[in-house]
Structures are given as C-alpha cells and as structure tokens.
Amino acid sequence: ISPLALLALVLGTGTRRIHVSTAFSAKAKVAMSRFEPGSSINYEKMHENINIVRRRLSRPLTLSEKIVYGHLDDPAGQEIDRGRTYLRLRPDRVAMQDATAQMAMLQFISSGLPTVAVPSTIHCDHLIEAQIGGVQDLQRAKDINEEVYNFLATAAAKYGVGFWKPGSGIIHQIILENYAYPGVMLIGTDSHTPNGGGLGSICIGVGGADAVDVMAGIPWELKCPKVIGVKLTGTLSGWTSPKDVILKVAGILTVKGGTGAIVEYHGPGVDSISCTGMATICNMGAEIGATTSIFPYNHRMKTYMEKTGRGEIATVADLFKDDLVPDKGCEYDQVIEINLSELKPHINGPFTPDLAHPVSDIGAIAKKSGWPLEVKVGLIGSCTNSSYEDMGRAASLAKQALDKGLKCKAQFTVTPGSEQIRATIERDGYAKILSDVGGIVLANACGPCIGQWDRKDVKKGEKNTIVTSFNRNFTARNDANPATHAFVTSPEIVTALAIAGTLDFDPETDYLTTPSGEKFKLEPPTGDELPSRDFDPGQDTYQHPPAEGGSVNVSPSSNRLQLLEPFDKWHGKDLENMRVLIKVKGKCTTDHISAAGPWLKFRGHLDNISNNLLIGAVNIENDAVNKIKNQLTGEYGGVPDVARYYKANGESWVVVGDENYGEGSSREHAALEPRHLGGRAIIVKSFARIHETNLKKQGLLPLTFADPKDYDKIRPDDKISITGLKSFAPGKPVTAVIKHSDGNQDSISLNHTFNETQIEWFQAGSALNRMKELQ
C-alpha cells in the first residue's frame, strides 16, 4: 500500500480528517500534474474558503458553489448573490488551443509581464485540416502552419507555458487525461472547456483577454452563476449513451436556457455513467449557453485518474470528498429530472443543437420536413466523443457488420481525441475494425468538427445529410456548405447510420440486409470503459518550458501574425450619430460573426481576420448575407468593406442584433474585429455569456433593449447616439436616440451588465489598456 493510501486509512473522513489535514499537507504535497512537479494541489485552501462562505451564508452549498466559492479571492468579504453579483476568483490554471492562443499570447506580450503566474498550457489542435488521413494531414499542417507553431512554441518557452505539439490531440481530451482533477478551477480559451466537469472540475470557457488576466495573476471576474440541477435516476443501458443525456437536456433548455448558470448533475443515476461519458455531457453544455457543467466526485473518476497515472491525486481527493460533492439539502434555481432507464437514443438537428428528436422518430420527421434521408457521411470523434469507450462501442457495431459481410454505405471518418487514444485503439484493434468497415482515421485534432474539412463529395449548395458525434451543427459549420443538414448524435448511432446509409434507420427495431440477402439486427453496442492493459501513451508530444525563456519574433511582413496596437480610449463624451453597420436578422452565432474554417489561419493577424467580420450574418434589409448598404456612397458592399470605409471616414458604427447574439464558440475575434474596424456598441435583445464578456474586454458597449420590441424601431439608414455615458454606472440604463432619415426620432432605453471594474475597461479603451494603467 502506498504512503498516501495508508494516510487515507489513518485519517478517515469528516472532522477527524480536517484536524489532521494541515499536518498531512506539510508532509505530502501532490503535484497538479506530472508535467508540473513544482505546482501543488491546494485542497486545504479550498476547504478553508468553503467553511468561511458556508458560515456566512448559513445554508447547504451545491457542489459548483463549493468549488467556485472555494476559489474566491476574498471569501470573507465577497458579496455573493447567485445571478447578480460579480465574483473575483483565483483559478488554478489556464489552457489555450492554438487558434485562440495566438491572440491570447499576443495580448500577454502586450502586457509587458515576464512570465505566467499560474500553470498554463497551449494545445495545437485547431489548425489541422482533414483531407486524406491522419499522417499526411498532420504533416501538411506542420508545413502550412510552421510560422504559427514556431511563434506559439517560442512564446510558450519565453513565458513559462507548457506546449503540446500538433498531433498531441484535442485540448479538452488532453486536459481530461493530464490536468483536470476534482475541485480544480481551470479557464480555457475554448467554449468546450467544460468537458473537464466529467472529472469533477469547474472548467470555464473564456476569451483570450480573460486568460491574460489569470496568467497575469489578477483576480478573474465571473458573474455569480445560478445553479441548474439535473437529477439523474435509473441506469444507462442498451443503445442509450451519455450523449443522449445532454441531447435531451438541450431539447429541454434550448440554446440559451443555461445562460448564466452552472449545470450540476446529481442523483443515483450518476454512478451508471463512465468518467469520459460524464465529460461528454459536460462538454456539450456549451450548447445550452451554460457557464459550465459538473458531476460530483465518485469511483468512476477515481478509476479514471488511476488509469491515467494520477492515483496520488485520487487518494487526496478521497480525503476531501466532502468538498467534492453537494451538501445534503442544497437548493438549485431549477431542477430537471431524467430517468436514464427510460431515456431513448436521440439525434439533434439540423442547423441547431437543441432541435431534439428520438432516433425512432427522425425518419418520419425528415420525410415530413423534406430533409435528405441518404446519409452521405458519418463522422465520429471530436472533443465531445472520442474516448476509448466511445471508440470501443463504435467498433463493436462495425465488427458485427463486418462479420455479416457489410461495410458502411456512407463515408465514415474517425477522429481520435488524443495521441494516447490513437495509440491505444491501434494496439487494441479498434482502429483496424473501424478502418475495415470503411472508416478513414483522421489526425488527433478537431478537424471537421470546427470546419477544418476539405470535403470533396458534394458541391457547395448541394442539399445533403451528414451525422456526427460532434457538438455543434450550425449552418455551414462543418463543411462550409449551407445546404448540408448536420445532425448530432452518439458515436454508436453515427456508426449504425453510416452502415445503413439512411437517416430513417432505427437500430433498435430495424434490420440490415447482408450481401447474401439475410436480414439481421445489430446487437446493442458494448465497449470497455477503460483499457484493461492501461493506456499506450504513443509518441511524446509535450514541450516543457525551459528554465531560460529565449525570444519571440513576429515578422512585420507576416500575413499570419501581427503584434497588437492598443485600442483608443473613450473620449469622455456621448457616442453620437453612429451608423447602423448591419441590422442582423435571426440567429447570429460567433460562426456568423467571425467564421472559422479557412479563416482559422488568420487568428494571429487581427487586420487580416477582420475581413470575415459578420460575413455570415443575415441582413434584415434584404435577407442577403454579406451585402449591406454603404450609407455614405449609396452602394452595396461586403460588411467588412463598409466597416473599413466608415472607419476611414471617421464614422463610428453599431451592430443591431436579435436573441442570444454571439452564441457558440469562445471566439474572441468576434469582439476584436468590430472594435478594430470602428465599432462602438452592439445592441441586441440578449447576449450569450462569453461573447458579452469578450465585447466588454475590448472596450465595446454590449447593450440590450429594455423593451425587445424596440429592435423593430431601428432602420438600416438610422443614426444612433448613446447618451448618459458621463454618468455610466452599474445597474443604470443608458439612452439611445435613434435619428431616422425622415427627420423623426425615437428615444429608447438600453440595459447593460457592466460593473465598476468593467466600466473602467470601457473608459481605458480595453481591459488590457486598464491592466497597463494599473502596473
């Protein structure tokens, strides 16, 4: 028995453990990860903070409250009111993917700080395009992105950041395998950071400027989240998978039902879900707008940590288990109950991840709706569903088909989540089975999930259906084709539909036909939760930050990278006579505001990537995309071109939008681009959380109509003045004066969620400017 395990037996639980925990901590500091032997887990501090807050609030705490309040900068003085006050927090670590890390590191360089204050990592997963297959695609990406990878590697080395090279795997899978642990608070520059909630972590997606705050050692602000409880009863079995839990929840809560809240799963059903299955559920909580999602610490998490070489962390987590589960009698702002024994396999889509259907109904709905029934491509993998268990369950179905002489009728792609998963499924034979059934194994990267897919089988504009185990299915997201009907489901259902080749196949009831004419039904999928022979780590793809940092160079002539210039400060007056750049009709996600796919290559060059500003948004004036009227010339042009024209001619502008504006990715560029091209305010019915914060960080005014009907009062040729900015204060609305071209005007009230600190960002021109003022 190890010394730590022995200690756990000696200490016991409850009060006795608390008395001896201080003595324990002095003797045995456990590293946060094997890559950072100098950084220790500090459960004692979290425990102390929880006790301070519990005494103050005099009530039981939810699990998410324990971990969030356990990371307060000032637990004794912080005002705490769920859904109202802003919390100042001290996260434990930061993680950045390569597309967002470029801007985050450029901002960190601008801050002038010598090194990061908390453990931080960069993960190269977004810039690898799926084209031929894993090995060739990875080499091509290394060649094309050499300048960017070199910048990220040298910046990581200089500022003390761990660097995961291209081919390592998807950021969220790497975090689950190496960095997440029960009770950690991690912020990541990607909206699917909440994946870590499957390991009992509070992992929150943010923009790069938030990451810079944490890396700079400044307390990080978050609006005190409400807590939605999802009580799970019953047991998962048969064709139903963890993915079906979140597909069901998305159907209940919709794409904005979780905004401003943490979704906390609890109840007896939790123990029937694997650790990686819990991660799948938390990952896709981003699709309901949730701040993050989390599961309570249990034996599934402990086993996963032991299998991934973190048994010591599991032993310490056992000591502090009371802090890693909700208090009995804690209260949630809303409770949803799901009986896992009754839950059926689901498939969501097309075009939005909250359009939920049982798999048994999708064929009839598709016929009625005119959606193409033929499945052109089935794609499994992504940060949401690329675990060993996922691959094993998909392979169990593929093997049944192969044994009967069948292969996939649809094209089939497989994306391993990490180098460790790739190496292990290759060793254990899953990769061969998936390949034999017709699958192409892609690189360990995001690939088609984020639009990095050089798709050749259909022409742009050709109506077709694909099914994926990804998380998002916005229009044109995967393949840049707005006519592609993308559906999100579990890897098991994707595999079954790829074999059948049609959307109206229900594997629970329908039969397949073998080449000899025999009818047979697929048995429900099976797969080991974790490899019996432990994981094969594969190739070593991690770069430790060296003791001496070195230098970082950005060429002034580069079209991929550009050092940042500070944004201008607020001039101290009201913002008058601003043009309406575009009045957006309907859904406007960060994909509409700053497209991914081929634009990813410009994520480190603000001026170049600004050429995609709002090119996917629908203009209410003409129902067209990327076609707006230049009010100075009277001619129609692309959104970025008109914005640049206004800026060059000294005209400030605003964007007017609908509900849940900025839904989707943590894409900071969707806030940087309007600021760079002369935007001053974004006025909408409601915002998605991350995007609203990103806009504030860059010195823009995110404002919401006090009366949503006032959206209808604004015309494309109006001029808008925002008044009352000299007395700009928390909780105090501002006024917009709308001057119409016919000489009439309207005055409307606009709400905001700025606090005192955020108002200082606006006045300084950006949060980064304010940080420099305070140095």
PDB file of C-alpha atoms in Angstrom, residues 580 582-588 592 614 617-620 655-658 661 711:
ATOM      1  CA  VAL A 580     -26.015  51.114 -38.239  1.00  0.00           C
ATOM      2  CA  ILE A 582     -25.924  45.956 -40.118  1.00  0.00           C
ATOM      3  CA  LYS A 583     -29.227  45.046 -38.515  1.00  0.00           C
ATOM      4  CA  VAL A 584     -28.944  41.282 -38.157  1.00  0.00           C
ATOM      5  CA  LYS A 585     -31.964  39.058 -38.689  1.00  0.00           C
ATOM      6  CA  GLY A 586     -32.361  35.928 -36.549  1.00  0.00           C
ATOM      7  CA  LYS A 587     -29.667  33.597 -35.219  1.00  0.00           C
ATOM      8  CA  CYS A 588     -26.203  35.138 -35.127  1.00  0.00           C
ATOM      9  CA  HIS A 592     -21.658  34.153 -38.308  1.00  0.00           C
ATOM     10  CA  LEU A 614     -20.185  39.330 -39.935  1.00  0.00           C
ATOM     11  CA  ALA A 617     -24.975  37.274 -40.730  1.00  0.00           C
ATOM     12  CA  VAL A 618     -28.314  37.833 -42.487  1.00  0.00           C
ATOM     13  CA  ASN A 619     -29.047  41.495 -43.284  1.00  0.00           C
ATOM     14  CA  ILE A 620     -32.689  42.212 -42.367  1.00  0.00           C
ATOM     15  CA  VAL A 655     -24.472  46.469 -34.873  1.00  0.00           C
ATOM     16  CA  VAL A 656     -28.107  45.656 -34.060  1.00  0.00           C
ATOM     17  CA  GLY A 657     -28.985  42.008 -33.354  1.00  0.00           C
ATOM     18  CA  ASP A 658     -31.565  39.526 -32.109  1.00  0.00           C
ATOM     19  CA  TYR A 661     -26.300  37.099 -30.013  1.00  0.00           C
ATOM     20  CA  TYR A 711     -35.496  46.239 -32.119  1.00  0.00           C
TER      21      TYR A 711
END
